[in-house]
């Protein structure tokens, strides 16, 4: 289970190839976002269509990849110029 306190959620702006699995997404976190993909934070990615969301998380024991596909509609995704990333403190209570 994902801990509810101190978890940071990072939204990767721009489009990601949704064929990627955990290893490729973790590499993107390290090279593009300059963060440790194995540090317990959540990293979220979406593709061009906007109907698929992938979230990676490492729980200290293993890698987790969560996927959500919308049947209708799109995820509302922030657009930040220059490819900057947005950090949110998750209110899980």
mmCIF file of C-alpha atoms in Angstrom:
data_model
loop_
_atom_site.group_PDB
_atom_site.id
_atom_site.type_symbol
_atom_site.label_atom_id
_atom_site.label_comp_id
_atom_site.label_asym_id
_atom_site.label_seq_id
_atom_site.Cartn_x
_atom_site.Cartn_y
_atom_site.Cartn_z
ATOM 1 C CA UNK A 1 0.000 0.000 0.000
ATOM 2 C CA UNK A 2 1.226 3.498 -0.830
ATOM 3 C CA UNK A 3 2.069 5.467 2.324
ATOM 4 C CA UNK A 4 -0.129 8.520 2.879
ATOM 5 C CA UNK A 5 2.351 10.926 4.466
ATOM 6 C CA UNK A 6 5.295 12.591 2.803
ATOM 7 C CA UNK A 7 4.638 11.089 -0.618
ATOM 8 C CA UNK A 8 5.479 13.464 -3.457
ATOM 9 C CA UNK A 9 3.694 13.150 -6.776
ATOM 10 C CA UNK A 10 5.608 14.249 -9.879
ATOM 11 C CA UNK A 11 3.761 14.870 -13.144
ATOM 12 C CA UNK A 12 5.977 14.508 -16.203
ATOM 13 C CA UNK A 13 4.780 17.216 -18.571
ATOM 14 C CA UNK A 14 4.777 16.559 -22.274
ATOM 15 C CA UNK A 15 4.054 13.251 -23.900
ATOM 16 C CA UNK A 16 5.529 9.868 -23.046
ATOM 17 C CA UNK A 17 5.603 6.743 -25.196
ATOM 18 C CA UNK A 18 2.976 4.619 -23.457
ATOM 19 C CA UNK A 19 4.617 1.410 -24.667
ATOM 20 C CA UNK A 20 7.293 1.991 -22.002
ATOM 21 C CA UNK A 21 7.416 -0.207 -18.934
ATOM 22 C CA UNK A 22 8.950 0.451 -15.520
ATOM 23 C CA UNK A 23 12.622 0.304 -16.621
ATOM 24 C CA UNK A 24 12.181 2.871 -19.420
ATOM 25 C CA UNK A 25 10.025 5.176 -17.302
ATOM 26 C CA UNK A 26 12.487 4.954 -14.390
ATOM 27 C CA UNK A 27 15.296 5.886 -16.778
ATOM 28 C CA UNK A 28 13.279 8.917 -17.910
ATOM 29 C CA UNK A 29 12.799 9.923 -14.262
ATOM 30 C CA UNK A 30 16.547 9.776 -13.674
ATOM 31 C CA UNK A 31 17.702 11.424 -16.907
ATOM 32 C CA UNK A 32 14.958 13.989 -17.612
ATOM 33 C CA UNK A 33 13.468 14.750 -14.199
ATOM 34 C CA UNK A 34 16.791 14.340 -12.349
ATOM 35 C CA UNK A 35 15.191 12.361 -9.524
ATOM 36 C CA UNK A 36 15.666 8.917 -8.032
ATOM 37 C CA UNK A 37 12.911 6.617 -9.323
ATOM 38 C CA UNK A 38 13.550 4.271 -6.382
ATOM 39 C CA UNK A 39 13.061 6.868 -3.629
ATOM 40 C CA UNK A 40 9.395 6.210 -2.788
ATOM 41 C CA UNK A 41 7.853 9.057 -4.800
ATOM 42 C CA UNK A 42 5.121 8.634 -7.421
ATOM 43 C CA UNK A 43 5.930 9.586 -11.015
ATOM 44 C CA UNK A 44 3.012 10.026 -13.435
ATOM 45 C CA UNK A 45 3.126 9.936 -17.239
ATOM 46 C CA UNK A 46 0.569 10.335 -20.023
ATOM 47 C CA UNK A 47 0.653 9.911 -23.790
ATOM 48 C CA UNK A 48 -0.533 12.007 -26.726
ATOM 49 C CA UNK A 49 -4.133 10.789 -26.608
ATOM 50 C CA UNK A 50 -4.441 11.683 -22.939
ATOM 51 C CA UNK A 51 -6.650 8.713 -22.091
ATOM 52 C CA UNK A 52 -3.887 6.570 -20.569
ATOM 53 C CA UNK A 53 -2.014 7.284 -17.341
ATOM 54 C CA UNK A 54 0.986 5.350 -16.036
ATOM 55 C CA UNK A 55 2.350 5.759 -12.524
ATOM 56 C CA UNK A 56 5.589 4.222 -11.296
ATOM 57 C CA UNK A 57 6.528 3.768 -7.656
ATOM 58 C CA UNK A 58 9.167 1.770 -5.800
ATOM 59 C CA UNK A 59 8.001 0.575 -2.384
ATOM 60 C CA UNK A 60 11.438 -0.395 -1.100
ATOM 61 C CA UNK A 61 10.906 -4.054 -1.999
ATOM 62 C CA UNK A 62 10.067 -3.885 -5.674
ATOM 63 C CA UNK A 63 8.915 -1.836 -8.623
ATOM 64 C CA UNK A 64 5.239 -0.991 -9.132
ATOM 65 C CA UNK A 65 3.645 0.141 -12.380
ATOM 66 C CA UNK A 66 0.028 1.309 -12.243
ATOM 67 C CA UNK A 67 -1.974 1.928 -15.411
ATOM 68 C CA UNK A 68 -5.350 3.626 -15.848
ATOM 69 C CA UNK A 69 -7.115 3.885 -19.225
ATOM 70 C CA UNK A 70 -10.203 6.063 -19.553
ATOM 71 C CA UNK A 71 -12.999 4.699 -21.731
ATOM 72 C CA UNK A 72 -14.265 8.239 -22.358
ATOM 73 C CA UNK A 73 -12.587 11.597 -21.901
ATOM 74 C CA UNK A 74 -9.008 12.571 -21.211
ATOM 75 C CA UNK A 75 -6.822 13.271 -18.220
ATOM 76 C CA UNK A 76 -6.352 16.986 -17.646
ATOM 77 C CA UNK A 77 -2.595 17.412 -17.797
ATOM 78 C CA UNK A 78 -0.629 20.573 -17.001
ATOM 79 C CA UNK A 79 1.349 22.228 -19.744
ATOM 80 C CA UNK A 80 4.500 23.924 -18.581
ATOM 81 C CA UNK A 81 6.786 25.694 -21.014
ATOM 82 C CA UNK A 82 10.301 24.355 -21.257
ATOM 83 C CA UNK A 83 9.343 20.861 -20.130
ATOM 84 C CA UNK A 84 9.428 21.673 -16.415
ATOM 85 C CA UNK A 85 7.942 19.198 -13.986
ATOM 86 C CA UNK A 86 5.215 19.911 -11.442
ATOM 87 C CA UNK A 87 5.504 18.664 -7.865
ATOM 88 C CA UNK A 88 2.429 18.211 -5.686
ATOM 89 C CA UNK A 89 2.204 17.119 -2.068
ATOM 90 C CA UNK A 90 -0.525 14.483 -2.139
ATOM 91 C CA UNK A 91 -3.355 15.017 0.385
ATOM 92 C CA UNK A 92 -4.372 11.373 0.931
ATOM 93 C CA UNK A 93 -6.338 11.782 4.147
#
